[in-house]
Amino acid sequence: MTNDQRLVLVDSHAHLDGEQFQADREQVISRAREAGVETIVAIGNGDGPGSLDCGIKLAEQYEFIYATVGIHPHEARLATDAAFGELEQLAKRPKVIAWGEIGLDYFYDHSPREVQRQVFVKQMGLARSVKLPIVIHCRPSEGSDDAWQECLELISQHWAGSGIGGVLHCFTGTWDHAKRALDLGFMISFAGNVTFPKAQQIRDAAKEVPADRMLIETDCPYLAPVPHRGKRNEPAFVRETARQLGELRGLSTEDMAAQTAKNFYRFFSCDPAGTT
């Protein structure tokens, strides 16, 4: 790619509905566009049941934003049959391209682990019924890979046979975890924490993941990359993740951005114009 070609980025995971963006959401989205972000995925967890359409509201307002729906493991304890029914209907909306983020979080344990597992399995069944890929959140307890082992095992048991695949979002595991997920048909998405000084494990995995199976994201407003660390993250900063991954793999920021954008559109069968 020549130096005069513009940067084209996809932020595959953004929590733009949060109160952190309440005062300047429109300006944040404008800055993203100016920075070369041509597509954003608005994650539709909200605060759990009662706000599960939050990603869809943004996607229906902006042509270049897609949405997901799902109940995060943090709010698994709030899941009800009514909420699952609502998700089934929301999942049929035109701009919804995935179900998530769903999975296991044993770091914060905001919901009991058995409840997390039950809600995870239930949502895999619902996603399978509407043929949407799943977006996985997996965070183990400190110093352990407990959630990784259980999450990958549940995916193997309840999802792999669907042939639909999904995304390991904000990947923080080892190359072994990534390889197991790749074998199950998943994409691996890297966030701003790949730039953190102590994140060598993530960088080591990022060197090994096949180029055509990588995505990039911000997970904003969380995990702002270096040199913005400590600030509120926003979609424009996804450039720094592309830069870091490019450096690890001997590619320019532009080439890394182009590759991950291509991967995104191929995997989700959608295009930059906002039409699936």
Tab-separated table of C-alpha atoms in Angstrom, residues 49-202:
chain	number	residue	atom	x	y	z
A	49	PRO	CA	-32.686	-6.202	30.469
A	50	GLY	CA	-34.471	-2.925	29.863
A	51	SER	CA	-31.762	-1.498	27.611
A	52	LEU	CA	-31.064	-4.356	25.204
A	53	ASP	CA	-31.914	-2.234	22.150
A	54	CYS	CA	-29.219	0.369	22.887
A	55	GLY	CA	-26.943	-0.719	20.037
A	56	ILE	CA	-29.830	-0.887	17.582
A	57	LYS	CA	-30.855	2.694	18.384
A	58	LEU	CA	-27.420	3.916	17.330
A	59	ALA	CA	-27.265	1.655	14.277
A	60	GLU	CA	-30.605	2.957	13.051
A	61	GLN	CA	-29.391	6.528	13.464
A	62	TYR	CA	-26.087	6.126	11.585
A	63	GLU	CA	-25.745	4.234	8.304
A	64	PHE	CA	-22.169	3.119	9.090
A	65	ILE	CA	-22.970	1.615	12.494
A	66	TYR	CA	-24.036	-2.000	12.990
A	67	ALA	CA	-25.353	-3.502	16.223
A	68	THR	CA	-25.337	-6.581	18.413
A	69	VAL	CA	-27.779	-7.787	21.062
A	70	GLY	CA	-27.195	-9.915	24.127
A	71	ILE	CA	-26.925	-10.171	27.898
A	72	HIS	CA	-23.415	-9.695	29.285
A	73	PRO	CA	-22.205	-12.161	31.945
A	74	HIS	CA	-22.158	-9.297	34.450
A	75	GLU	CA	-25.965	-9.017	34.153
A	76	ALA	CA	-26.660	-12.754	33.793
A	77	ARG	CA	-28.426	-12.715	37.165
A	78	LEU	CA	-31.002	-10.307	35.676
A	79	ALA	CA	-31.896	-12.540	32.729
A	80	THR	CA	-35.531	-13.600	32.476
A	81	ASP	CA	-37.669	-15.454	29.964
A	82	ALA	CA	-39.128	-12.090	28.972
A	83	ALA	CA	-35.652	-10.720	28.285
A	84	PHE	CA	-34.767	-13.742	26.151
A	85	GLY	CA	-37.989	-13.258	24.214
A	86	GLU	CA	-37.146	-9.614	23.623
A	87	LEU	CA	-33.665	-10.553	22.395
A	88	GLU	CA	-35.136	-13.021	19.914
A	89	GLN	CA	-37.200	-10.215	18.384
A	90	LEU	CA	-34.404	-7.629	18.469
A	91	ALA	CA	-32.030	-10.081	16.772
A	92	LYS	CA	-34.191	-9.971	13.655
A	93	ARG	CA	-33.692	-6.238	13.133
A	94	PRO	CA	-31.813	-5.462	9.887
A	95	LYS	CA	-28.732	-3.809	11.407
A	96	VAL	CA	-28.041	-6.587	13.944
A	97	ILE	CA	-25.055	-8.652	12.787
A	98	ALA	CA	-24.090	-10.624	15.924
A	99	TRP	CA	-25.233	-11.843	19.320
A	100	GLY	CA	-23.135	-10.563	22.186
A	101	GLU	CA	-21.170	-9.904	24.023
A	102	ILE	CA	-21.868	-13.077	25.960
A	103	GLY	CA	-19.673	-15.457	27.904
A	104	LEU	CA	-18.074	-15.795	31.320
A	105	ASP	CA	-16.489	-13.305	33.701
A	106	TYR	CA	-14.850	-14.909	36.724
A	107	PHE	CA	-12.779	-11.819	37.519
A	108	TYR	CA	-15.591	-9.636	38.835
A	109	ASP	CA	-18.191	-12.350	39.503
A	110	HIS	CA	-21.041	-9.841	39.300
A	111	SER	CA	-23.338	-12.806	38.647
A	112	PRO	CA	-23.007	-16.310	40.144
A	113	ARG	CA	-20.878	-18.536	37.947
A	114	GLU	CA	-23.522	-21.206	37.474
A	115	VAL	CA	-25.990	-18.516	36.395
A	116	GLN	CA	-23.392	-17.129	33.971
A	117	ARG	CA	-22.958	-20.569	32.440
A	118	GLN	CA	-26.701	-21.141	32.113
A	119	VAL	CA	-27.323	-17.751	30.493
A	120	PHE	CA	-24.349	-18.248	28.162
A	121	VAL	CA	-25.621	-21.621	26.957
A	122	LYS	CA	-29.170	-20.283	26.596
A	123	GLN	CA	-27.975	-17.405	24.411
A	124	MET	CA	-25.874	-19.684	22.228
A	125	GLY	CA	-29.069	-21.600	21.510
A	126	LEU	CA	-30.965	-18.424	20.669
A	127	ALA	CA	-28.154	-17.114	18.449
A	128	ARG	CA	-28.043	-20.416	16.654
A	129	SER	CA	-31.768	-20.237	15.959
A	130	VAL	CA	-31.399	-16.860	14.231
A	131	LYS	CA	-28.051	-17.789	12.620
A	132	LEU	CA	-26.044	-14.940	14.146
A	133	PRO	CA	-22.355	-15.279	15.077
A	134	ILE	CA	-21.570	-14.795	18.753
A	135	VAL	CA	-19.249	-12.237	20.362
A	136	ILE	CA	-17.467	-13.719	23.356
A	137	HIS	CA	-16.415	-12.026	26.586
A	138	CYS	CA	-14.061	-14.206	28.603
A	139	ARG	CA	-12.221	-13.033	31.692
A	140	PRO	CA	-10.737	-15.542	34.153
A	141	SER	CA	-10.110	-15.043	37.833
A	142	GLU	CA	-6.724	-13.503	38.612
A	143	GLY	CA	-3.806	-15.817	37.973
A	144	SER	CA	-6.017	-18.530	36.472
A	145	ASP	CA	-7.403	-19.621	33.133
A	146	ASP	CA	-10.586	-21.054	34.678
A	147	ALA	CA	-12.998	-19.012	32.564
A	148	TRP	CA	-11.012	-19.773	29.418
A	149	GLN	CA	-11.204	-23.503	29.938
A	150	GLU	CA	-14.926	-23.444	30.708
A	151	CYS	CA	-15.809	-20.934	27.986
A	152	LEU	CA	-14.011	-22.843	25.243
A	153	GLU	CA	-15.494	-26.121	26.452
A	154	LEU	CA	-19.030	-24.708	26.423
A	155	ILE	CA	-18.459	-23.314	22.917
A	156	SER	CA	-17.203	-26.707	21.790
A	157	GLN	CA	-20.248	-28.445	23.256
A	158	HIS	CA	-23.008	-25.995	22.377
A	159	TRP	CA	-21.827	-23.921	19.427
A	160	ALA	CA	-19.114	-25.501	17.288
A	161	GLY	CA	-21.588	-27.682	15.437
A	162	SER	CA	-23.510	-24.633	14.217
A	163	GLY	CA	-20.824	-23.751	11.691
A	164	ILE	CA	-21.556	-20.062	12.313
A	165	GLY	CA	-18.459	-19.052	14.270
A	166	GLY	CA	-17.954	-15.895	16.235
A	167	VAL	CA	-15.465	-13.440	17.700
A	168	LEU	CA	-13.282	-13.632	20.790
A	169	HIS	CA	-13.477	-9.957	21.632
A	170	CYS	CA	-10.721	-8.019	23.428
A	171	PHE	CA	-8.492	-11.075	23.389
A	172	THR	CA	-6.358	-11.453	26.526
A	173	GLY	CA	-5.522	-15.149	26.511
A	174	THR	CA	-2.572	-17.209	25.345
A	175	TRP	CA	-1.780	-18.461	21.858
A	176	ASP	CA	-3.116	-21.861	22.962
A	177	HIS	CA	-6.490	-20.291	23.824
A	178	ALA	CA	-6.529	-18.442	20.498
A	179	LYS	CA	-5.651	-21.580	18.553
A	180	ARG	CA	-8.466	-23.533	20.176
A	181	ALA	CA	-10.904	-20.769	19.257
A	182	LEU	CA	-9.573	-20.570	15.696
A	183	ASP	CA	-10.148	-24.304	15.343
A	184	LEU	CA	-13.765	-23.680	16.411
A	185	GLY	CA	-14.235	-21.135	13.605
A	186	PHE	CA	-13.691	-17.931	15.566
A	187	MET	CA	-12.120	-14.611	14.703
A	188	ILE	CA	-9.712	-13.097	17.239
A	189	SER	CA	-10.193	-9.407	18.016
A	190	PHE	CA	-7.513	-7.254	19.611
A	191	ALA	CA	-8.141	-4.082	21.599
A	192	GLY	CA	-6.037	-1.231	22.963
A	193	ASN	CA	-4.551	-3.368	25.729
A	194	VAL	CA	-2.262	-4.950	23.141
A	195	THR	CA	-0.275	-1.699	23.455
A	196	PHE	CA	0.128	-1.922	27.244
A	197	PRO	CA	3.713	-2.530	28.455
A	198	LYS	CA	2.762	-5.619	30.512
A	199	ALA	CA	0.649	-7.215	27.760
A	200	GLN	CA	3.379	-9.383	26.255
A	201	GLN	CA	1.139	-12.464	26.359
A	202	ILE	CA	-1.377	-10.715	24.103
